[in-house]
PDB file of C-alpha atoms in Angstrom:
ATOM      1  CA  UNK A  23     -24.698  32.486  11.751  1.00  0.00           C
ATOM      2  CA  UNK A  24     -23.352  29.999   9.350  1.00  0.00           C
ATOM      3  CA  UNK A  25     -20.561  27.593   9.491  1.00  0.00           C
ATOM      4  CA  UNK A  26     -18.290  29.334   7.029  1.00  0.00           C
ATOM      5  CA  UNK A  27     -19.018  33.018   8.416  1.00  0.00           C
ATOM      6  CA  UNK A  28     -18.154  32.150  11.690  1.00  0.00           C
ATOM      7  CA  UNK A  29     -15.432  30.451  10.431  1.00  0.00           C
ATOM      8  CA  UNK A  30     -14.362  33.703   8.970  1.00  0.00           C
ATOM      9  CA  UNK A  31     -14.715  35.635  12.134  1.00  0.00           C
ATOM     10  CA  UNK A  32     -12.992  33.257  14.230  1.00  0.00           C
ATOM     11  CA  UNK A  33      -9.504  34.414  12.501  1.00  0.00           C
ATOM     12  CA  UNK A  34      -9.672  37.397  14.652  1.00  0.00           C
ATOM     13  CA  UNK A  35      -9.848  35.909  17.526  1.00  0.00           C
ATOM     14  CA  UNK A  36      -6.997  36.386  20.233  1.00  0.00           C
ATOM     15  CA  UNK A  37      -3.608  33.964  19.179  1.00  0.00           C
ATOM     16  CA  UNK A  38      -3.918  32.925  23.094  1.00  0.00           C
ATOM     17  CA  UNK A  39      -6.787  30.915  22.365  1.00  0.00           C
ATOM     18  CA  UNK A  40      -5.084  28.936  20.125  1.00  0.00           C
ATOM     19  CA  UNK A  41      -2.209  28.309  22.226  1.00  0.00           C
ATOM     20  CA  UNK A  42      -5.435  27.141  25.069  1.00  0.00           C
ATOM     21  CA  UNK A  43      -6.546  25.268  22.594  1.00  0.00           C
ATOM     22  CA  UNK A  44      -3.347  23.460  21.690  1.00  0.00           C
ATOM     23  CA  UNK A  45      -2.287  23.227  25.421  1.00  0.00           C
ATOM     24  CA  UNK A  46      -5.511  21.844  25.885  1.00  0.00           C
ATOM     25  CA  UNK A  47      -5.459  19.085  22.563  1.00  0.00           C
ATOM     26  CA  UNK A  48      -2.300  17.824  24.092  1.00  0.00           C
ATOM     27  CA  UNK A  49      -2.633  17.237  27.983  1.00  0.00           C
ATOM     28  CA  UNK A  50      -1.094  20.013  29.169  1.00  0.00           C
ATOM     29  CA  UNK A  51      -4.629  21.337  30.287  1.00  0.00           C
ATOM     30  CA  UNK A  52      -7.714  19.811  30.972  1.00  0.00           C
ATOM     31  CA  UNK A  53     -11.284  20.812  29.442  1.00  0.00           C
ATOM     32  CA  UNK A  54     -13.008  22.301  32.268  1.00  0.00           C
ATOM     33  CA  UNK A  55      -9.729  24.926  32.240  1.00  0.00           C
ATOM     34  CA  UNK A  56      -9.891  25.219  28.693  1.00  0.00           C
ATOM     35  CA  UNK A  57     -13.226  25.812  28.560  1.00  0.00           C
ATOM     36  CA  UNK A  58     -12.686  28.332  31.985  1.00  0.00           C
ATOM     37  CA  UNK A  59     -10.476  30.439  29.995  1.00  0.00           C
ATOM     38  CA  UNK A  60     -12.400  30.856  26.939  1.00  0.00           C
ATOM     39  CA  UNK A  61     -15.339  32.240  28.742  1.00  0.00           C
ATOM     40  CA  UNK A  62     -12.565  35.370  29.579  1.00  0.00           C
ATOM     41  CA  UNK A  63     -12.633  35.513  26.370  1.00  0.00           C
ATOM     42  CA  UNK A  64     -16.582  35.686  25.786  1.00  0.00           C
ATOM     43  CA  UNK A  65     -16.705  38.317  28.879  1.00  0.00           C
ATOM     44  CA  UNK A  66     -14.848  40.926  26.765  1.00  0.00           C
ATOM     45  CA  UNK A  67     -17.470  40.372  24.082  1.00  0.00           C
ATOM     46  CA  UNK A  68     -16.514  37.536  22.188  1.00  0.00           C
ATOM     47  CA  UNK A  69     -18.895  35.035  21.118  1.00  0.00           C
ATOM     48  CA  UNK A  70     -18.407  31.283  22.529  1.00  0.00           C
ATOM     49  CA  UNK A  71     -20.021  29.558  19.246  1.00  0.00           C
ATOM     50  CA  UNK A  72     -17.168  31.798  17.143  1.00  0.00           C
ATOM     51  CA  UNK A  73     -14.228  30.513  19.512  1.00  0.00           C
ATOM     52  CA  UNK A  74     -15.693  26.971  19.079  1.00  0.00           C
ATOM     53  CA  UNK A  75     -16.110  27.016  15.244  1.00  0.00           C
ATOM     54  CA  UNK A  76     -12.209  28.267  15.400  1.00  0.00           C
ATOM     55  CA  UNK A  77     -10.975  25.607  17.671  1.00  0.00           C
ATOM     56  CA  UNK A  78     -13.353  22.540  17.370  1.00  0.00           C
ATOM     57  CA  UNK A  79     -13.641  20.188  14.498  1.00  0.00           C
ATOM     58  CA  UNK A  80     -16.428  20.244  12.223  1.00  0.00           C
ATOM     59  CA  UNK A  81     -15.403  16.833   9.971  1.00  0.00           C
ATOM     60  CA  UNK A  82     -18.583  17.645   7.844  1.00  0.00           C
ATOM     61  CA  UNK A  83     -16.350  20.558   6.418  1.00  0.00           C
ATOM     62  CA  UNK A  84     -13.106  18.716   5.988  1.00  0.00           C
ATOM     63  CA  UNK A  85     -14.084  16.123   3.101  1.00  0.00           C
ATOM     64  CA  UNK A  86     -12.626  17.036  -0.438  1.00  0.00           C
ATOM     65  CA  UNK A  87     -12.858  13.214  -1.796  1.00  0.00           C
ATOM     66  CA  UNK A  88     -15.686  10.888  -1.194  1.00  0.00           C
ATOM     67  CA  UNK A  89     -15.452   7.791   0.130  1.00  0.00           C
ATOM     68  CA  UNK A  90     -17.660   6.550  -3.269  1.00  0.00           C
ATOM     69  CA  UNK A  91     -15.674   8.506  -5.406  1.00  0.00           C
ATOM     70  CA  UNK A  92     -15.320   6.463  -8.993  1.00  0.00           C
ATOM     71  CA  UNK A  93     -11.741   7.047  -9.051  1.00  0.00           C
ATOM     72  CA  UNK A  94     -10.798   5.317  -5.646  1.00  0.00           C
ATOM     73  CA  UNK A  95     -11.848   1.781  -3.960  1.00  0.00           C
ATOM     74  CA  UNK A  96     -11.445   1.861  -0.232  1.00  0.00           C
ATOM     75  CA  UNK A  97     -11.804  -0.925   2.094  1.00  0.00           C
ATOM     76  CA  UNK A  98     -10.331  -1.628   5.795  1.00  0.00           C
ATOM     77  CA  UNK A  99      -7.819  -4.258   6.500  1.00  0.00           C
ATOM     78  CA  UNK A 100      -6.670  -6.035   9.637  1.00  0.00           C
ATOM     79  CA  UNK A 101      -2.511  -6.241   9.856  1.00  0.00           C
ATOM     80  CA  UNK A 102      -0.671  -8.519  12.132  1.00  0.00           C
ATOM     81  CA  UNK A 103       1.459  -6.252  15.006  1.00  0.00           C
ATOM     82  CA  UNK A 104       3.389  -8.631  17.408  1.00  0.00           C
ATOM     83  CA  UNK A 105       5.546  -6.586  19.213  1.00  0.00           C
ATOM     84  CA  UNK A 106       2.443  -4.039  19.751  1.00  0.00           C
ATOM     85  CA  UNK A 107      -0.942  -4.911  20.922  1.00  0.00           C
ATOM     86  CA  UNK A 108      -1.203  -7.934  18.567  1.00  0.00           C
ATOM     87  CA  UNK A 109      -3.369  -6.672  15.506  1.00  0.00           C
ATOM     88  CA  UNK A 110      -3.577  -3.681  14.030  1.00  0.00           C
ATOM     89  CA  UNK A 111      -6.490  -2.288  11.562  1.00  0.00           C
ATOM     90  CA  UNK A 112      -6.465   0.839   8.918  1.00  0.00           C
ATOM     91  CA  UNK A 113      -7.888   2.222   6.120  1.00  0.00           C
ATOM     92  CA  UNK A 114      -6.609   1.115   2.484  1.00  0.00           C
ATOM     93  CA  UNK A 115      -7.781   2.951  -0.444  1.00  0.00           C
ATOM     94  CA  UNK A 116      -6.498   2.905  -3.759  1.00  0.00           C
ATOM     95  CA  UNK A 117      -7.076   4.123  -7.366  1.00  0.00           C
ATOM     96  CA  UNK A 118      -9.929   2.649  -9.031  1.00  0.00           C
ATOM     97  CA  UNK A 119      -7.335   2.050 -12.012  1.00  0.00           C
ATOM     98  CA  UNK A 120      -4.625  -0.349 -12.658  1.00  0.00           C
ATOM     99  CA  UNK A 121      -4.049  -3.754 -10.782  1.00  0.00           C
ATOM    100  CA  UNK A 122      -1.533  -3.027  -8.639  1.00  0.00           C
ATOM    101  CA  UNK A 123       2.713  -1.548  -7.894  1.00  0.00           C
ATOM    102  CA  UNK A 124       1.170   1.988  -6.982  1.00  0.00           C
ATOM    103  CA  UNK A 125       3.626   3.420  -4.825  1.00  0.00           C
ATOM    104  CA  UNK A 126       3.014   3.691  -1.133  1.00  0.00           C
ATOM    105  CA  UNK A 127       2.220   6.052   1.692  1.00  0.00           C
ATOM    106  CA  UNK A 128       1.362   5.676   4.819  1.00  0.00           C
ATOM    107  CA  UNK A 129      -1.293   8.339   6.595  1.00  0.00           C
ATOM    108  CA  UNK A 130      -0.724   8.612  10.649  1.00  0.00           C
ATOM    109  CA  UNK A 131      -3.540  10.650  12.497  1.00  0.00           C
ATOM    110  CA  UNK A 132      -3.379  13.197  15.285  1.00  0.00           C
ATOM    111  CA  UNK A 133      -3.165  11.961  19.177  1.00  0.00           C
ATOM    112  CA  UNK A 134      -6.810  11.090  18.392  1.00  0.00           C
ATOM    113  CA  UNK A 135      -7.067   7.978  16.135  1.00  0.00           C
ATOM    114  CA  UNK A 136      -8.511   7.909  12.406  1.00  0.00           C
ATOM    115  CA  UNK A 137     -11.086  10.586  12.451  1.00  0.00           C
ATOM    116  CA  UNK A 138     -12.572  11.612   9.259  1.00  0.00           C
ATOM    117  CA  UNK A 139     -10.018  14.054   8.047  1.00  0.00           C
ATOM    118  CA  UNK A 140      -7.031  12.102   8.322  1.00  0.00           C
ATOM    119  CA  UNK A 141      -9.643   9.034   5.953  1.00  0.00           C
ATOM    120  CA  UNK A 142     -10.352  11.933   3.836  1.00  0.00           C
ATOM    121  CA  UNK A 143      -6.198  12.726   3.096  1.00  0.00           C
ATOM    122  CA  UNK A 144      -5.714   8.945   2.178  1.00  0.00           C
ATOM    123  CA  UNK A 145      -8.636   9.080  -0.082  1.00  0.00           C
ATOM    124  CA  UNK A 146      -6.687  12.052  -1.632  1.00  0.00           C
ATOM    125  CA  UNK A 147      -3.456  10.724  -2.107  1.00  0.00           C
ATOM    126  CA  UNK A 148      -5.248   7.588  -3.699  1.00  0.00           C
ATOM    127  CA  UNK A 149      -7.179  10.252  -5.688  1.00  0.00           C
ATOM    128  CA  UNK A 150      -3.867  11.170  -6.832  1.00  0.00           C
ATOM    129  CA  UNK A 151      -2.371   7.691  -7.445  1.00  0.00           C
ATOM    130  CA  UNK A 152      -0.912   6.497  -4.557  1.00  0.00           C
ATOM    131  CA  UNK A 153      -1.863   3.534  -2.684  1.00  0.00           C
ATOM    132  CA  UNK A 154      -2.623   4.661   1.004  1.00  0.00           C
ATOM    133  CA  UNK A 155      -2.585   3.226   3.723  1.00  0.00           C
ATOM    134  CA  UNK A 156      -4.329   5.270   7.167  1.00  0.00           C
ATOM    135  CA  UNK A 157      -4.116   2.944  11.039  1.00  0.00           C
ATOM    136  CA  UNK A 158      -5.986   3.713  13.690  1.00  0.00           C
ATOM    137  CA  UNK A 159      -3.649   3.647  17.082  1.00  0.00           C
ATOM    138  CA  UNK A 160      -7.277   3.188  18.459  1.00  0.00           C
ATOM    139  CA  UNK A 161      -8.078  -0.040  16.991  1.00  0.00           C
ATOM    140  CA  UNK A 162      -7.082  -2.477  20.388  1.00  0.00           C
ATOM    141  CA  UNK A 163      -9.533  -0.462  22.620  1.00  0.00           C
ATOM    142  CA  UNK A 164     -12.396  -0.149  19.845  1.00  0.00           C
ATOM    143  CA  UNK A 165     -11.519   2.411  17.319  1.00  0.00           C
ATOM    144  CA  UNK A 166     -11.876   6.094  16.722  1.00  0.00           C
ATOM    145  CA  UNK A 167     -15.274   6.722  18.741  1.00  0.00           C
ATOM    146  CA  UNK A 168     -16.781   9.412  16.633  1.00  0.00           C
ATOM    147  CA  UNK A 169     -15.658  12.864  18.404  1.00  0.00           C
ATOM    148  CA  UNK A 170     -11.862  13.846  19.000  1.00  0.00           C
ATOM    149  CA  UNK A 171     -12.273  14.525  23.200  1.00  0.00           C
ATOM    150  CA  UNK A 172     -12.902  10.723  23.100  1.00  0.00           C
ATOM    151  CA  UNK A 173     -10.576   9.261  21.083  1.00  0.00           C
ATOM    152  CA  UNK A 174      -7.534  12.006  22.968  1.00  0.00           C
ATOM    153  CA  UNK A 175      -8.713  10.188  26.496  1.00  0.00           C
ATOM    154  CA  UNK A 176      -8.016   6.728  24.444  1.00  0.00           C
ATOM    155  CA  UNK A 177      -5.075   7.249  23.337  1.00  0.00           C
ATOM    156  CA  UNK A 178      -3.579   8.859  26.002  1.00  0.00           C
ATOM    157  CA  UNK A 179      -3.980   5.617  27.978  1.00  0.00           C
ATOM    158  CA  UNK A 180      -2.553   3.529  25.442  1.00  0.00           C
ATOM    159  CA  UNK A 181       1.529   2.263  25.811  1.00  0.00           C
ATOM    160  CA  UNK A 182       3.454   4.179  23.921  1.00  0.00           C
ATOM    161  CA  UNK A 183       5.851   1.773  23.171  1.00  0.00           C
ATOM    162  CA  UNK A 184       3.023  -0.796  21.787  1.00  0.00           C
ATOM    163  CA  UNK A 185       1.465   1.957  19.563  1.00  0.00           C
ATOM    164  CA  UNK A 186       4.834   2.579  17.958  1.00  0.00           C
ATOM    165  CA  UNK A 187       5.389  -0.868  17.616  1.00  0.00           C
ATOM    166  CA  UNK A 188       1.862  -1.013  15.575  1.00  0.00           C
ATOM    167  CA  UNK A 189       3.055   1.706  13.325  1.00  0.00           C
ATOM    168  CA  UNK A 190       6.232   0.339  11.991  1.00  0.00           C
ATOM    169  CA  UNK A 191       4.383  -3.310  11.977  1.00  0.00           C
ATOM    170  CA  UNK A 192       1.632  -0.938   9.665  1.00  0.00           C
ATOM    171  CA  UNK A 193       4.474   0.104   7.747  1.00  0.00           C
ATOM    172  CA  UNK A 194       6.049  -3.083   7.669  1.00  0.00           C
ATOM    173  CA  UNK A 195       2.708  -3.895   5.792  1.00  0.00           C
ATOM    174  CA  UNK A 196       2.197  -1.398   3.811  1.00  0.00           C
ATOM    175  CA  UNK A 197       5.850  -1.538   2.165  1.00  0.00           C
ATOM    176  CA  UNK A 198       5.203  -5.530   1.359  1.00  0.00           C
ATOM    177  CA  UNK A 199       1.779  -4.918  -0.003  1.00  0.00           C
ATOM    178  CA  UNK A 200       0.847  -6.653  -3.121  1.00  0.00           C
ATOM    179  CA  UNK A 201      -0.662  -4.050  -4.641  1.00  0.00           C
ATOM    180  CA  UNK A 202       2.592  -1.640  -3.708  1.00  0.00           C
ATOM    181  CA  UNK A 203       5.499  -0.786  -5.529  1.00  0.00           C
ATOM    182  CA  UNK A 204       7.887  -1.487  -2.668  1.00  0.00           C
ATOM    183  CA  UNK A 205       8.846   1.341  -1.850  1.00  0.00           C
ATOM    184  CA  UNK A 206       6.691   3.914   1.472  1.00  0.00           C
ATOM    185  CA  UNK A 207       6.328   7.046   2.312  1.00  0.00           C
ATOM    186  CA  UNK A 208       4.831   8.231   5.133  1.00  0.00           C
ATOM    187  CA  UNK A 209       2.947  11.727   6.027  1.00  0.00           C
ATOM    188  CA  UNK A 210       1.731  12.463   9.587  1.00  0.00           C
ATOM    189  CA  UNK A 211       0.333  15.142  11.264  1.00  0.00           C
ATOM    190  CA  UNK A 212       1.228  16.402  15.020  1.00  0.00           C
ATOM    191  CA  UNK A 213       1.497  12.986  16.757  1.00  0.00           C
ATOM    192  CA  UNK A 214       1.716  11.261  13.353  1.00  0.00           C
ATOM    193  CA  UNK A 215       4.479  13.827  12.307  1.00  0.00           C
ATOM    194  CA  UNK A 216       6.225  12.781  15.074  1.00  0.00           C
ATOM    195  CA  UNK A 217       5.474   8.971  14.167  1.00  0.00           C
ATOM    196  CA  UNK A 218       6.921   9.898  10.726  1.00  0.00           C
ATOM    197  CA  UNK A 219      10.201  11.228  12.583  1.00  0.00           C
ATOM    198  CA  UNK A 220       9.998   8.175  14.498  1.00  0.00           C
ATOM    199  CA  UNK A 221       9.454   5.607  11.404  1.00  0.00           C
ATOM    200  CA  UNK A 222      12.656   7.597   9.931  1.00  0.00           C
ATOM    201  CA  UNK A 223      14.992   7.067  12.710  1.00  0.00           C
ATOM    202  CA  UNK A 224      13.939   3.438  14.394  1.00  0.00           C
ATOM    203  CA  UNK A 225      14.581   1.747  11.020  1.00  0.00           C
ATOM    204  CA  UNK A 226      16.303   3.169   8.882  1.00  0.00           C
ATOM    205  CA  UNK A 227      15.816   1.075   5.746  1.00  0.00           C
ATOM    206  CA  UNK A 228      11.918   1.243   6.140  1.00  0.00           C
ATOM    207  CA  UNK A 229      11.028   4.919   4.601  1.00  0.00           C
ATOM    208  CA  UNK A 230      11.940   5.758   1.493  1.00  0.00           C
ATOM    209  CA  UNK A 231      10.578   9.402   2.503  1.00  0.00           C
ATOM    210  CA  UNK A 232       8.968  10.900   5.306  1.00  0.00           C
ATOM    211  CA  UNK A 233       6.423  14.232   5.247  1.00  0.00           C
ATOM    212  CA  UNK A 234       5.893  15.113   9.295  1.00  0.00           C
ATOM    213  CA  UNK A 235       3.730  18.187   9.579  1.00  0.00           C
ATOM    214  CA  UNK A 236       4.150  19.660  12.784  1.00  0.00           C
ATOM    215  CA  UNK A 237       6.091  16.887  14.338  1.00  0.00           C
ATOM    216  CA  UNK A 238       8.256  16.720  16.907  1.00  0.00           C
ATOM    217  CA  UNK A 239      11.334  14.323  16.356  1.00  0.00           C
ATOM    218  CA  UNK A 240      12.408  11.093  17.103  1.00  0.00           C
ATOM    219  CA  UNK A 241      14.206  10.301  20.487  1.00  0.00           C
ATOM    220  CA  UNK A 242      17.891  12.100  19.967  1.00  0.00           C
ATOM    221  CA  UNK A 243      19.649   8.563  20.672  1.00  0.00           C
ATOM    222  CA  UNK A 244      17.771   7.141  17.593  1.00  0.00           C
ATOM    223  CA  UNK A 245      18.449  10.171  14.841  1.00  0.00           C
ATOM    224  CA  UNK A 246      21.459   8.978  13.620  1.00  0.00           C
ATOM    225  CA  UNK A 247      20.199   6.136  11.947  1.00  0.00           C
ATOM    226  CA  UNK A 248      18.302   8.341   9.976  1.00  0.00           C
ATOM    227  CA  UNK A 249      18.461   8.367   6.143  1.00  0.00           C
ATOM    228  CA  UNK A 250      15.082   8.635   4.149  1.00  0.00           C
ATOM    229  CA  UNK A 251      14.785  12.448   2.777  1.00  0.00           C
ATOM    230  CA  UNK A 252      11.969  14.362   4.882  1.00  0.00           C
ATOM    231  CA  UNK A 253      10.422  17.213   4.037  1.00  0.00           C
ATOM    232  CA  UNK A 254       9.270  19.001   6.883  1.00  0.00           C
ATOM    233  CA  UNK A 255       6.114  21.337   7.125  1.00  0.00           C
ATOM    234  CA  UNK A 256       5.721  24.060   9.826  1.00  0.00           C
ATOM    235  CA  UNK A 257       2.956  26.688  10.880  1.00  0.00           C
ATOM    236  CA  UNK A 258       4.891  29.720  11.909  1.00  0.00           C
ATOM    237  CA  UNK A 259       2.539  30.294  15.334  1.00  0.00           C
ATOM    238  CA  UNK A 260       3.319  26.784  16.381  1.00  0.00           C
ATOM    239  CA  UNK A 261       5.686  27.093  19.061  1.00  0.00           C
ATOM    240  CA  UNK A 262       5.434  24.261  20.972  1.00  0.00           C
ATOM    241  CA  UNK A 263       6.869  22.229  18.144  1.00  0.00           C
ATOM    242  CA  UNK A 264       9.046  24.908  16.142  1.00  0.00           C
ATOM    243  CA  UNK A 265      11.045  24.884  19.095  1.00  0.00           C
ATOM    244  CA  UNK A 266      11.809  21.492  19.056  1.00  0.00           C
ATOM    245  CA  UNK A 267      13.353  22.369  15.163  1.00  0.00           C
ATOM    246  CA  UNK A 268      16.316  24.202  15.582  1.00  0.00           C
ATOM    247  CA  UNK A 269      18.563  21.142  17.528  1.00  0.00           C
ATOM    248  CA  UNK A 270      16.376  17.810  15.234  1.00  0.00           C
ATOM    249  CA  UNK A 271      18.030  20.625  11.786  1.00  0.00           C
ATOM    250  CA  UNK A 272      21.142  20.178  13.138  1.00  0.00           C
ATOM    251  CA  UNK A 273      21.399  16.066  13.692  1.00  0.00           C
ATOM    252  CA  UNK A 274      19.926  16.083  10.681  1.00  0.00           C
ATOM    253  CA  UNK A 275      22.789  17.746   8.829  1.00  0.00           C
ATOM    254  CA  UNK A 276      25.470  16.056  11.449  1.00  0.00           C
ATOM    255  CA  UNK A 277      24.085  12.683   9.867  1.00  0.00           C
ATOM    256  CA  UNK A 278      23.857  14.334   6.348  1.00  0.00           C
ATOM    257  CA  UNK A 279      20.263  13.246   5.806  1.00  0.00           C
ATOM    258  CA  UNK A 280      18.725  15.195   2.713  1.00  0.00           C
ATOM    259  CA  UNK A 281      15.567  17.481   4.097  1.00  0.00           C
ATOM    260  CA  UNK A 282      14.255  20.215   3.262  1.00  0.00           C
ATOM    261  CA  UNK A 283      12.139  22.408   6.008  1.00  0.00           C
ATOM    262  CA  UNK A 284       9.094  25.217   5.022  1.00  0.00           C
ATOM    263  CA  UNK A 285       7.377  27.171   7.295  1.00  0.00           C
ATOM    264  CA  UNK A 286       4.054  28.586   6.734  1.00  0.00           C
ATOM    265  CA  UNK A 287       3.992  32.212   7.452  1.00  0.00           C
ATOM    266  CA  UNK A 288       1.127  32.867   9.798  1.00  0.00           C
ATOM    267  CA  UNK A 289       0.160  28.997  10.293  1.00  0.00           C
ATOM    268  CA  UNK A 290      -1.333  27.553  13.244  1.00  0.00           C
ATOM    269  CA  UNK A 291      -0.238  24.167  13.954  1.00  0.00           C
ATOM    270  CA  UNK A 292      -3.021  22.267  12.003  1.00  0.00           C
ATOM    271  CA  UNK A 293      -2.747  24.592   9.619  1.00  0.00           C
ATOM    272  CA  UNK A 294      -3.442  21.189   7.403  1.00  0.00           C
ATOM    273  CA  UNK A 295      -6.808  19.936   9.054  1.00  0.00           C
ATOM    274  CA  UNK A 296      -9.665  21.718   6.887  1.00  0.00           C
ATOM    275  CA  UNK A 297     -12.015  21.140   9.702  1.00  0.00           C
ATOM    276  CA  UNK A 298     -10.986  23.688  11.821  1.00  0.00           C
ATOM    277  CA  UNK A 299     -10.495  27.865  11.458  1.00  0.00           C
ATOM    278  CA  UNK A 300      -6.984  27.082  11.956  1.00  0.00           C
ATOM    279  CA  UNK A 301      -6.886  25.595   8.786  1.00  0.00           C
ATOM    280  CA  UNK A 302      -4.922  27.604   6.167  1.00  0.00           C
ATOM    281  CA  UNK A 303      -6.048  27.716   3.023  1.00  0.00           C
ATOM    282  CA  UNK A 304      -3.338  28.774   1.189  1.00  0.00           C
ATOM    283  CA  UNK A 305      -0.484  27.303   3.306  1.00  0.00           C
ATOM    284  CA  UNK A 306      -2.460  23.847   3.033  1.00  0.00           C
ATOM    285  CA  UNK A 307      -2.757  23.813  -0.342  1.00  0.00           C
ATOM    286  CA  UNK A 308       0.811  24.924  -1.149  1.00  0.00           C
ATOM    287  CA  UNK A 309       2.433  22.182   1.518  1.00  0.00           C
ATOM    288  CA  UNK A 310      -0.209  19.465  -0.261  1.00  0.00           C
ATOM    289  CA  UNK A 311       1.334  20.070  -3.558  1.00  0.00           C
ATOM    290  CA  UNK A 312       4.985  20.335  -2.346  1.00  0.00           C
ATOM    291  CA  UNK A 313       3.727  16.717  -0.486  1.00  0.00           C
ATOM    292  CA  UNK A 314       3.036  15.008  -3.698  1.00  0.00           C
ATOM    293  CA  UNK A 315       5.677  16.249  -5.784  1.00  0.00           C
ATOM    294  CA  UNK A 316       8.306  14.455  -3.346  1.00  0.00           C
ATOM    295  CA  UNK A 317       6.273  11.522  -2.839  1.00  0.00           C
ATOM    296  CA  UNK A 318       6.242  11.335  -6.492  1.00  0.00           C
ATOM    297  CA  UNK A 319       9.754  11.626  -7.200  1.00  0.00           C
ATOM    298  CA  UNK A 320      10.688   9.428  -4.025  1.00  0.00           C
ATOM    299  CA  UNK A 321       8.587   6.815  -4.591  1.00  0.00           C
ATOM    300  CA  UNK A 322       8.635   6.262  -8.265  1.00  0.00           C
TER     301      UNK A 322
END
């Protein structure tokens, strides 16, 4: 069966196995139980390669801008991060036009460093004029190690506090960047939507707008300094995070920060990440475009 019918299939398959599967992506079960509870699933006549193709990445599907692309330039550069684990390395790629004051955004990965999807959405905010910017939490213990089960065990035992510390040194960075315009975004997704939160409310003079997908917020004794506009994306089946929403909507208007929240009807969370069957076509798409309109008008 190929890739993209199995990829088709897999839509059908029970919404439980999604919730294993994000249970499962973010320690709250280990693999031997995930994997335990999807063969229930293959005993009532489900097949184990569909449930895989649904729930596993396949990063050879998820590239819509090539790293040689004639319209970027893309190179990797090395960031000093005191407070955090010393250094810090990411991903910088530009447009291939212009010498420079492109505005900013910084790209924050999943809890499972820079895999290929989250290079392949700087390459296509460069691809869309931007000048982006993607770290990789991973870069003290070696970098992203080339499958996601890896690089979760990684950074899971990295300090939380140091990692955050990298991030705003990254953005730090980023916003002072020769070839920026001064002022950053930032877009995340799932731990880097909560990094995005986090960015928003530790400084608040750093982000001149902030994109979390499926984040959760900043700690509650940080919000209030909180003033970049966010726009905040949502898969409606996410409910680990959409429950977090409700009491981070209402600091946000106590503090009278400008945001504006969608929710994706029928979204998984990452409903974003094209290299997965939870990836929403549609919802992607649409949340993309409403991403760089308010980049653009933000950071113009």
């Amino acid at each position: 069966m190929s890739d993209t019918s199995e990829r088709n299939q897999a839509v059908q398959i029970p919404q439980e196995a999604f919730d294993w599967y994000d249970a499962y992506a973010h320690g709250g079960m280990d693999r031997r139980t995930f994997m335990r509870k999807l063969g229930t699933l293959v005993a009532v006549g489900y097949s184990m390669s569909v449930l895989t193709s649904a729930l596993l990445p396949n990063y050879a599907l998820a590239e819509q801008v090539s790293f040689n692309d004639e319209d970027i330039i893309a190179r990797y550069e090395v960031f000093d991060s005191p407070a955090g684990y010393g250094k810090g390395k990411g991903y910088l790629v530009k447009p291939a036009t212009g010498a420079g004051r492109y505005p900013a955004v910084l790209v924050i990965h999943e809890n499972r460093g820079l895999n290929p999807y989250v290079k392949d959405v700087a390459r296509r905010l460069a691809k869309a004029g931007f000048l982006a910017f993607a770290p990789d939490a991973l870069f003290p213990v070696g970098g992203y190690p080339g499958n996601d089960d890896e690089g979760r065990a990684l950074q899971r035992e990295l300090d939380k506090s140091k990692v955050q510390n990298d991030f705003v040194a990254a953005a730090k960075h980023l916003k002072s960047h020769a070839l920026g315009n001064g002022k950053l975004g930032a877009v995340g997704f799932c731990f880097g939507g909560y990094m995005v939160n986090y960015l928003a409310a530790v400084d608040s003079d750093l982000l001149a707008a902030g994109v979390p997908f499926y984040g959760t917020p900043a700690p509650k004794a940080l919000r209030n300094n909180i003033k970049a506009p966010l726009l905040v994306q949502l898969g409606e089946l996410d409910e680990r995070v959409n429950k977090t929403w409700p009491e981070y909507e209402q600091d946000l208007q106590a503090n009278h920060v400008e945001y504006h929240m969608f929710m994706y009807q029928g979204a998984h969370h990452g409903f974003h990440n094209d290299s997965t069957s939870r990836f929403d076509k549609a919802s992607a798409e649409l949340a993309w475009q409403r991403t760089l309109a308010f980049f653009t008008k933000k950071l113009a």
